[in-house]
CSV table of C-alpha atoms and ligand atoms in Angstrom, one decimal:
chain,number,residue,atom,x,y,z
A,1,MET,CA,11.4,-21.7,-18.4
A,2,ILE,CA,8.2,-19.5,-18.0
A,3,ARG,CA,8.8,-15.7,-17.2
A,4,SER,CA,6.4,-12.9,-17.1
A,5,LYS,CA,6.6,-10.4,-19.8
A,6,ILE,CA,5.3,-6.7,-20.1
A,7,VAL,CA,3.5,-6.5,-23.3
A,8,ALA,CA,2.1,-2.8,-23.1
A,9,THR,CA,2.3,0.1,-20.8
A,10,GLY,CA,-0.3,3.1,-20.2
A,11,SER,CA,-0.9,6.1,-17.9
A,12,GLY,CA,-3.7,8.1,-16.7
A,13,ILE,CA,-2.4,11.8,-15.9
A,14,PRO,CA,-5.0,14.6,-14.7
A,15,GLU,CA,-5.1,17.6,-16.7
A,16,LYS,CA,-4.6,20.1,-14.1
A,17,VAL,CA,-1.0,21.5,-13.9
A,18,VAL,CA,0.1,23.1,-10.4
A,19,THR,CA,3.4,24.8,-10.6
A,20,ASN,CA,5.8,25.9,-7.9
A,21,PHE,CA,4.6,29.5,-8.6
A,22,ASP,CA,1.0,28.3,-7.9
A,23,LEU,CA,2.1,26.9,-4.6
A,24,GLU,CA,4.0,30.0,-3.5
A,25,LYS,CA,0.6,31.7,-3.5
A,26,ILE,CA,-0.9,29.2,-1.1
A,27,VAL,CA,1.9,28.5,1.4
A,28,ASP,CA,5.2,29.8,2.5
A,29,THR,CA,7.4,28.3,-0.1
A,30,SER,CA,9.4,29.3,-3.2
A,31,ASP,CA,10.1,27.8,-6.6
A,32,GLU,CA,13.9,28.0,-5.7
A,33,TRP,CA,13.5,26.1,-2.5
A,34,ILE,CA,11.2,23.3,-4.2
A,35,SER,CA,13.5,23.2,-7.3
A,36,GLN,CA,16.8,22.8,-5.4
A,37,ARG,CA,15.7,20.7,-2.7
A,38,THR,CA,13.5,18.3,-4.7
A,39,GLY,CA,13.9,18.7,-8.5
A,40,ILE,CA,10.2,19.3,-8.7
A,41,LYS,CA,8.8,22.2,-11.0
A,42,GLU,CA,5.3,21.1,-11.4
A,43,ARG,CA,2.9,18.3,-10.8
A,44,ARG,CA,-0.7,17.1,-11.7
A,45,VAL,CA,-3.6,17.3,-9.4
A,46,VAL,CA,-7.0,15.9,-10.0
A,47,ILE,CA,-10.0,18.2,-9.9
A,48,ASP,CA,-13.0,15.8,-9.8
A,49,GLU,CA,-11.2,12.4,-11.0
A,50,THR,CA,-11.0,9.5,-8.6
A,51,ALA,CA,-8.2,7.0,-8.2
A,52,ALA,CA,-10.3,4.4,-10.3
A,53,ASP,CA,-10.8,7.1,-13.1
A,54,LEU,CA,-7.3,7.5,-13.4
A,55,ALA,CA,-6.5,3.8,-13.2
A,56,THR,CA,-9.1,3.2,-15.8
A,57,THR,CA,-7.5,5.8,-18.3
A,58,ALA,CA,-4.4,3.8,-17.9
A,59,ALA,CA,-6.2,0.4,-18.3
A,60,ASN,CA,-7.8,1.6,-21.4
A,61,GLU,CA,-4.7,2.8,-23.0
A,62,ILE,CA,-2.9,-0.6,-22.2
A,63,ILE,CA,-6.1,-2.5,-23.8
A,64,GLU,CA,-5.8,-0.2,-26.9
A,65,LYS,CA,-1.9,-0.7,-27.3
A,66,SER,CA,-2.1,-4.4,-26.6
A,67,GLY,CA,-5.3,-5.1,-28.5
A,68,ILE,CA,-6.2,-7.5,-25.8
A,69,ASP,CA,-10.0,-8.2,-25.3
A,70,PRO,CA,-10.8,-7.2,-21.9
A,71,LEU,CA,-12.7,-10.5,-21.3
A,72,ASP,CA,-9.2,-12.2,-21.4
A,73,ILE,CA,-7.8,-10.4,-18.5
A,74,ASP,CA,-8.2,-12.8,-15.6
A,75,MET,CA,-6.6,-10.6,-12.9
A,76,ILE,CA,-6.5,-6.9,-12.0
A,77,ILE,CA,-4.0,-5.7,-9.3
A,78,VAL,CA,-3.9,-2.1,-8.4
A,79,SER,CA,-1.3,-0.5,-6.2
A,80,THR,CA,-2.7,2.5,-4.1
A,81,CYS,CA,-2.1,4.1,-0.8
A,82,SER,CA,-4.7,6.7,-1.7
A,83,PRO,CA,-7.8,4.7,-2.6
A,84,ASP,CA,-11.3,6.1,-3.1
A,85,TYR,CA,-12.8,3.8,-0.6
A,86,LEU,CA,-11.5,1.4,2.2
A,87,THR,CA,-13.8,-1.0,0.2
A,88,PRO,CA,-14.6,-1.8,-2.4
A,89,ASN,CA,-11.0,-1.9,-3.9
A,90,VAL,CA,-9.9,0.3,-6.8
A,91,ALA,CA,-9.5,-2.8,-9.0
A,92,CYS,CA,-13.0,-3.8,-8.9
A,93,VAL,CA,-14.2,-0.2,-10.0
A,94,VAL,CA,-11.8,-0.6,-13.0
A,95,GLN,CA,-13.0,-3.9,-13.8
A,96,ASN,CA,-16.5,-2.7,-14.0
A,97,ASN,CA,-15.4,0.2,-16.0
A,98,ILE,CA,-13.4,-1.7,-18.7
A,99,GLY,CA,-15.8,-4.6,-18.8
A,100,ALA,CA,-13.0,-7.2,-17.5
A,101,LYS,CA,-15.6,-9.6,-16.3
A,102,ASN,CA,-13.5,-12.7,-15.9
A,103,ALA,CA,-10.7,-10.8,-13.7
A,104,ALA,CA,-10.1,-11.4,-10.0
A,105,CYS,CA,-9.6,-8.0,-8.5
A,106,VAL,CA,-7.4,-6.9,-5.6
A,107,ASP,CA,-5.5,-3.9,-4.3
A,108,VAL,CA,-2.1,-4.0,-3.0
A,109,SER,CA,-0.7,-1.5,-0.3
A,110,ALA,CA,3.0,-0.8,0.0
A,111,ALA,CA,3.0,3.1,-0.4
A,112,CYS,CA,5.4,4.2,-3.0
A,113,ALA,CA,7.1,0.9,-3.3
A,114,GLY,CA,3.5,-0.7,-4.3
A,115,PHE,CA,4.0,-0.9,-8.0
A,116,THR,CA,6.9,-3.2,-7.4
A,117,PHE,CA,4.9,-5.4,-4.8
A,118,ALA,CA,2.1,-5.4,-7.3
A,119,LEU,CA,4.3,-6.6,-10.1
A,120,SER,CA,6.0,-9.1,-8.0
A,121,VAL,CA,2.5,-10.6,-6.9
A,122,ALA,CA,1.4,-10.6,-10.5
A,123,ASP,CA,4.5,-12.2,-11.6
A,124,LYS,CA,4.0,-15.2,-9.2
A,125,TYR,CA,0.4,-15.7,-10.6
A,126,VAL,CA,1.7,-15.6,-14.2
A,127,ILE,CA,4.7,-17.9,-13.8
A,128,SER,CA,2.7,-20.5,-11.6
A,129,GLY,CA,0.2,-20.7,-14.5
A,130,ALA,CA,-2.6,-19.7,-12.3
A,131,LYS,CA,-3.4,-16.5,-14.3
A,132,LYS,CA,-2.5,-15.8,-17.9
A,133,CYS,CA,-3.2,-12.1,-18.4
A,134,VAL,CA,-2.7,-9.6,-15.4
A,135,LEU,CA,-3.3,-6.0,-15.6
A,136,VAL,CA,-0.9,-4.4,-13.0
A,137,LEU,CA,-1.7,-0.7,-12.2
A,138,ALA,CA,-0.9,1.9,-9.9
A,139,SER,CA,-3.2,4.8,-9.1
A,140,GLU,CA,-2.7,7.6,-6.5
A,141,ILE,CA,-4.5,10.8,-5.7
A,142,ILE,CA,-2.4,12.0,-2.7
A,143,SER,CA,-3.7,15.5,-3.1
A,144,LYS,CA,-6.9,14.1,-1.4
A,145,PHE,CA,-4.7,13.3,1.7
A,146,THR,CA,-2.4,16.4,1.6
A,147,ASN,CA,-2.6,19.2,4.2
A,148,TRP,CA,-2.3,22.1,1.8
A,149,GLU,CA,-1.2,24.3,4.6
A,150,ASP,CA,1.8,22.2,5.3
A,151,ARG,CA,4.6,23.5,3.1
A,152,SER,CA,6.8,20.5,4.1
A,153,THR,CA,4.7,17.8,2.4
A,154,CYS,CA,2.3,19.6,0.1
A,155,VAL,CA,4.9,20.7,-2.3
A,156,LEU,CA,6.1,17.0,-2.8
A,157,PHE,CA,3.4,15.0,-4.2
A,158,GLY,CA,1.3,14.6,-7.3
A,159,ASP,CA,-1.3,12.6,-8.9
A,160,ALA,CA,-1.3,10.0,-11.5
A,161,ALA,CA,-1.9,6.5,-12.6
A,162,GLY,CA,0.2,3.9,-14.7
A,163,GLY,CA,0.5,0.4,-15.4
A,164,VAL,CA,1.3,-2.6,-17.5
A,165,LEU,CA,-0.1,-5.8,-18.8
A,166,LEU,CA,1.8,-9.0,-17.8
A,167,VAL,CA,1.5,-12.3,-19.7
A,168,PRO,CA,3.6,-15.5,-19.8
A,169,GLU,CA,6.8,-15.7,-21.9
A,170,GLU,CA,7.9,-19.1,-22.9
A,171,ASN,CA,10.7,-18.5,-25.3
A,172,ASP,CA,13.2,-17.5,-22.7
A,173,GLU,CA,13.6,-14.2,-24.6
A,174,GLY,CA,13.5,-12.0,-21.3
A,175,GLY,CA,10.7,-10.7,-18.9
A,176,LEU,CA,10.9,-10.3,-15.2
A,177,ILE,CA,14.4,-11.9,-14.2
A,178,CYS,CA,14.6,-11.1,-10.5
A,179,GLU,CA,13.6,-9.2,-7.6
A,180,GLU,CA,13.9,-8.1,-4.0
A,181,ILE,CA,11.0,-6.8,-2.0
A,182,GLY,CA,11.3,-6.0,1.7
A,183,SER,CA,9.5,-4.3,4.6
A,184,LYS,CA,10.8,-2.7,7.8
A,185,GLY,CA,7.8,-2.1,10.0
A,186,GLU,CA,9.7,-0.6,12.9
A,187,GLY,CA,9.7,2.3,10.7
A,188,TRP,CA,5.9,2.7,10.3
A,189,GLU,CA,5.6,6.0,11.9
A,190,VAL,CA,8.2,7.8,9.6
A,191,LEU,CA,5.9,8.0,6.6
A,192,GLY,CA,2.0,7.4,6.0
A,193,ASN,CA,-1.4,8.9,5.4
A,194,GLY,CA,-5.0,8.1,5.9
A,195,GLY,CA,-4.8,7.4,9.7
A,196,LEU,CA,-8.2,6.8,11.1
A,197,PRO,CA,-8.5,7.2,14.8
A,198,ILE,CA,-11.0,4.8,16.6
A,199,SER,CA,-14.0,6.9,17.1
A,200,ASN,CA,-17.2,4.9,17.8
A,201,ALA,CA,-20.3,5.3,20.0
A,202,PHE,CA,-18.6,3.8,23.0
A,203,ASN,CA,-15.4,5.6,23.5
A,204,GLY,CA,-16.8,9.2,23.5
A,205,HIS,CA,-13.7,10.3,21.4
A,206,GLU,CA,-14.4,13.1,18.9
A,207,LYS,CA,-15.5,12.6,15.4
A,208,ILE,CA,-12.7,12.0,12.8
A,209,LYS,CA,-11.5,15.3,11.5
A,210,PRO,CA,-10.0,15.9,8.2
A,211,GLU,CA,-6.5,16.6,9.5
A,212,ASP,CA,-6.5,12.9,10.9
A,213,THR,CA,-6.1,11.6,7.5
A,214,TYR,CA,-3.3,13.9,6.4
A,215,VAL,CA,0.1,12.6,4.9
A,216,PHE,CA,2.7,12.6,7.9
A,217,MET,CA,6.5,12.4,7.2
A,218,ASP,CA,9.9,12.8,8.7
A,219,GLY,CA,11.4,13.8,5.7
A,220,ARG,CA,15.1,13.4,6.8
A,221,GLU,CA,14.6,9.9,8.1
A,222,VAL,CA,12.8,8.9,4.9
A,223,PHE,CA,15.8,10.4,2.9
A,224,LYS,CA,18.3,8.2,4.9
A,225,PHE,CA,16.3,5.1,4.6
A,226,ALA,CA,15.7,5.6,0.8
A,227,THR,CA,19.3,6.2,-0.1
A,228,GLY,CA,20.7,3.3,2.0
A,229,LYS,CA,17.9,0.9,1.1
A,230,LEU,CA,17.7,1.5,-2.5
A,231,ARG,CA,21.6,1.3,-3.0
A,232,GLU,CA,21.4,-2.1,-1.0
A,233,SER,CA,18.5,-3.5,-3.0
A,234,ILE,CA,19.8,-2.5,-6.5
A,235,ASP,CA,23.2,-4.2,-5.6
A,236,ASN,CA,21.4,-7.4,-4.3
A,237,VAL,CA,19.3,-7.7,-7.4
A,238,LEU,CA,22.1,-7.3,-9.8
A,239,GLU,CA,24.1,-10.0,-7.6
A,240,MET,CA,21.2,-12.3,-7.8
A,241,ALA,CA,21.2,-11.9,-11.7
A,242,LYS,CA,25.0,-12.2,-11.8
A,243,MET,CA,24.8,-8.9,-13.8
A,244,ASP,CA,27.5,-6.1,-13.9
A,245,LYS,CA,26.4,-2.6,-13.4
A,246,GLU,CA,27.7,-1.7,-17.0
A,247,GLU,CA,25.0,-4.2,-18.4
A,248,VAL,CA,22.1,-2.2,-16.8
A,249,THR,CA,20.5,-0.2,-19.7
A,250,TRP,CA,18.1,1.9,-17.6
A,251,VAL,CA,17.2,2.4,-13.7
A,252,VAL,CA,13.6,3.4,-13.5
A,253,PRO,CA,13.7,4.8,-9.8
A,254,HIS,CA,10.7,6.0,-7.7
A,255,GLN,CA,10.6,9.8,-8.4
A,256,ALA,CA,10.5,11.2,-4.7
A,257,ASN,CA,13.5,13.5,-4.8
A,258,ILE,CA,16.2,14.2,-7.5
A,259,ARG,CA,18.8,14.2,-4.5
A,260,ILE,CA,17.9,11.0,-3.3
A,261,ILE,CA,18.2,9.6,-7.0
A,262,GLU,CA,21.6,11.4,-7.3
A,263,VAL,CA,22.9,9.8,-4.0
A,264,VAL,CA,21.7,6.3,-5.1
A,265,ALA,CA,23.3,6.7,-8.6
A,266,LYS,CA,26.6,7.6,-7.0
A,267,LYS,CA,26.5,5.0,-4.4
A,268,VAL,CA,25.6,2.1,-6.9
A,269,GLY,CA,28.0,3.4,-9.3
A,270,ILE,CA,25.6,3.7,-12.3
A,271,PRO,CA,25.8,7.0,-14.2
A,272,MET,CA,22.9,9.5,-13.7
A,273,ASP,CA,22.1,9.4,-17.4
A,274,LYS,CA,20.9,6.0,-17.1
A,275,PHE,CA,18.4,6.9,-14.5
A,276,TYR,CA,15.1,8.0,-16.1
A,277,LEU,CA,13.6,11.2,-14.7
A,278,ASN,CA,10.3,12.9,-14.9
A,279,ILE,CA,10.1,14.2,-11.4
A,280,GLU,CA,10.5,17.7,-12.6
A,281,ARG,CA,7.0,17.5,-14.4
A,282,PHE,CA,5.1,15.2,-12.0
A,283,GLY,CA,6.5,15.4,-8.6
A,284,ASN,CA,6.2,12.4,-6.4
A,285,THR,CA,3.2,10.3,-7.6
A,286,SER,CA,3.8,7.6,-5.1
A,287,SER,CA,3.5,4.1,-6.4
A,288,ALA,CA,2.4,5.4,-9.8
A,289,SER,CA,5.7,7.0,-10.5
A,290,ILE,CA,7.4,4.0,-11.9
A,291,PRO,CA,4.9,2.8,-14.3
A,292,VAL,CA,4.3,6.5,-15.5
A,293,ALA,CA,7.9,6.7,-16.1
A,294,LEU,CA,7.9,3.3,-18.0
A,295,ASN,CA,4.9,4.3,-20.2
A,296,GLU,CA,6.9,7.6,-21.1
A,297,MET,CA,10.0,5.7,-21.9
A,298,ALA,CA,8.1,3.0,-24.1
A,299,GLU,CA,6.3,6.1,-25.9
A,300,LYS,CA,9.6,7.8,-26.6
A,301,GLY,CA,10.8,4.5,-27.9
A,302,LEU,CA,13.6,4.3,-25.4
A,303,LEU,CA,12.9,0.6,-24.5
A,304,LYS,CA,14.5,-1.8,-26.7
A,305,LYS,CA,14.6,-5.6,-26.7
A,306,GLY,CA,17.3,-7.0,-24.6
A,307,ASP,CA,17.5,-3.9,-22.4
A,308,ASN,CA,18.0,-4.5,-18.9
A,309,ILE,CA,15.8,-2.2,-16.8
A,310,VAL,CA,15.8,-1.9,-13.0
A,311,LEU,CA,12.6,-0.8,-11.3
A,312,SER,CA,13.3,0.3,-7.8
A,313,GLY,CA,11.0,2.0,-5.2
A,314,PHE,CA,10.6,2.7,-1.6
A,315,GLY,CA,7.9,4.3,0.6
A,316,GLY,CA,5.8,4.2,3.8
A,317,GLY,CA,5.8,1.0,5.8
A,318,LEU,CA,8.6,1.2,5.3
A,319,CYS,CA,8.7,-0.9,2.1
A,320,TRP,CA,11.1,-1.2,-0.8
A,321,GLY,CA,11.0,-3.2,-4.1
A,322,THR,CA,13.5,-3.7,-6.9
A,323,ILE,CA,12.9,-5.7,-10.0
A,324,LEU,CA,15.2,-6.4,-13.0
A,325,VAL,CA,13.3,-6.6,-16.2
A,326,LYS,CA,14.8,-7.9,-19.6
A,327,TRP,CA,12.7,-6.0,-22.1
A,328,CYS,CA,11.4,-8.2,-24.7
B,401,UT7,O1,7.7,8.7,-1.5
B,401,UT7,C1,8.7,8.8,-0.4
B,401,UT7,C2,8.0,10.1,0.1
B,401,UT7,N1,9.0,11.2,0.9
B,401,UT7,C3,10.3,11.3,0.5
B,401,UT7,O2,10.9,10.8,-0.3
B,401,UT7,C4,10.8,12.5,1.4
B,401,UT7,C5,12.4,12.3,1.5
B,401,UT7,N2,12.9,13.4,2.0
B,401,UT7,C6,13.0,14.6,1.3
B,401,UT7,O3,12.9,14.6,0.1
B,401,UT7,C7,13.6,15.9,2.1
B,401,UT7,O4,13.8,15.7,3.4
B,401,UT7,C8,12.4,17.1,2.0
B,401,UT7,C9,12.5,17.6,0.6
B,401,UT7,C10,11.3,16.7,2.5
B,401,UT7,C11,13.0,18.2,2.8
B,401,UT7,O5,14.3,18.7,2.4
B,401,UT7,P1,15.4,18.8,3.6
B,401,UT7,O6,16.6,19.3,2.8
B,401,UT7,O7,15.6,17.4,4.4
B,401,UT7,O8,14.8,20.0,4.3
B,401,UT7,P2,14.5,20.1,5.9
B,401,UT7,O9,13.3,19.3,6.3
B,401,UT7,O10,15.8,19.8,6.7
B,401,UT7,O11,14.1,21.6,6.1
B,401,UT7,C12,15.1,22.7,5.8
B,401,UT7,C13,14.3,24.0,5.9
B,401,UT7,C14,13.7,24.0,7.3
B,401,UT7,O12,13.8,25.4,7.8
B,401,UT7,P3,14.7,25.8,9.0
B,401,UT7,O13,14.3,24.9,10.0
B,401,UT7,O14,16.0,25.4,8.5
B,401,UT7,O15,14.5,27.2,9.2
B,401,UT7,C15,12.3,23.8,6.7
B,401,UT7,O16,11.1,24.5,7.7
B,401,UT7,O17,13.5,24.1,4.9
B,401,UT7,C16,12.1,24.5,5.6
B,401,UT7,N3,11.1,24.0,4.5
B,401,UT7,C17,10.6,24.6,3.5
B,401,UT7,N4,10.8,26.0,3.1
B,401,UT7,C18,10.4,26.3,2.0
B,401,UT7,C19,10.4,22.8,4.5
B,401,UT7,N5,9.7,22.7,3.5
B,401,UT7,C20,9.7,24.0,2.9
B,401,UT7,C21,9.0,24.5,1.7
B,401,UT7,N6,9.4,25.7,1.3
B,401,UT7,N7,8.1,23.8,0.9
């Protein structure tokens, strides 16, 4: 049986660190409020880098670690909800930057759940045999869409990119085992960014203002959705795999809020020390949070052959995705 296997990970992290104390100077907030309500202490923010720049850094790291020739990459999928342009997609710019001339390039948009969706799409190409070497990236520069005067959102997010290289695994040693992805469009107004009102020469509407594109969020609704859906989705995937909770080595959750993760851990019945956390240092990097965490884990030597790793994310749309990976 052919499965998709992750052969390398990488990330692209901006250098600029913005601490909670830095934010105290620009909005009415405090380190105490942010730390207690979210678990975030600092985040990274781009200065001049683009989403494509961060994704390219992640891609180059993956190329270096895997030793792959960029010409052998036959597909690039980038998850983003904060792209540099509506078109061209980020993936095409990355393709040009890394010289992956033989790749088909597409972006996937499922907000903070986007990496799980991108991985799911890539998996289908790999297991069908249609593609043999797929670069799956997530790159977010939410700071570009943030209202830096709105304390209820600006303290939450950070910028980053991460990704993996996916190839076929034919020896039944592991890889992507099973998944659940899903969406609930009736909640589309609960969370989003980048809204562009219709403004053209014929309707007399005002020109688009910067504030039209800002992040909007009903935090409490998102909290409720996330804690319920992640629990359900992790349970479903473990049931599909006929796997007990005790067999899970790691859960790599979307890093949105430490309190959401704690509630999910309790509901699912998997101890918190199996949940990998880096929210304290990066904040919510939207769809980049899972691959950035995975790359840190790989670099720390935490991922061992045979480990059962649950990747689980949620976000605007509303969307969610959980993927079980047996590391090999
Ligand atoms: O990737 C998915 C993206 N989004 C999420 O995952 C968000 C999910 N939701 C959350 O993480 C939480 O709902 C938040 C962290 C956003 C907010 O926490 P909360 O415990 O739900 O707080 P709240 O919205 O109920 O606000 C409590 C108080 C309010 O003041 P009053 O009305 O009680 O006087 C807010 O005005 O906290 C105030 N507040 C702040 N105070 C200091 C809101 N933001 C801040 C802030 N600093 N940054």
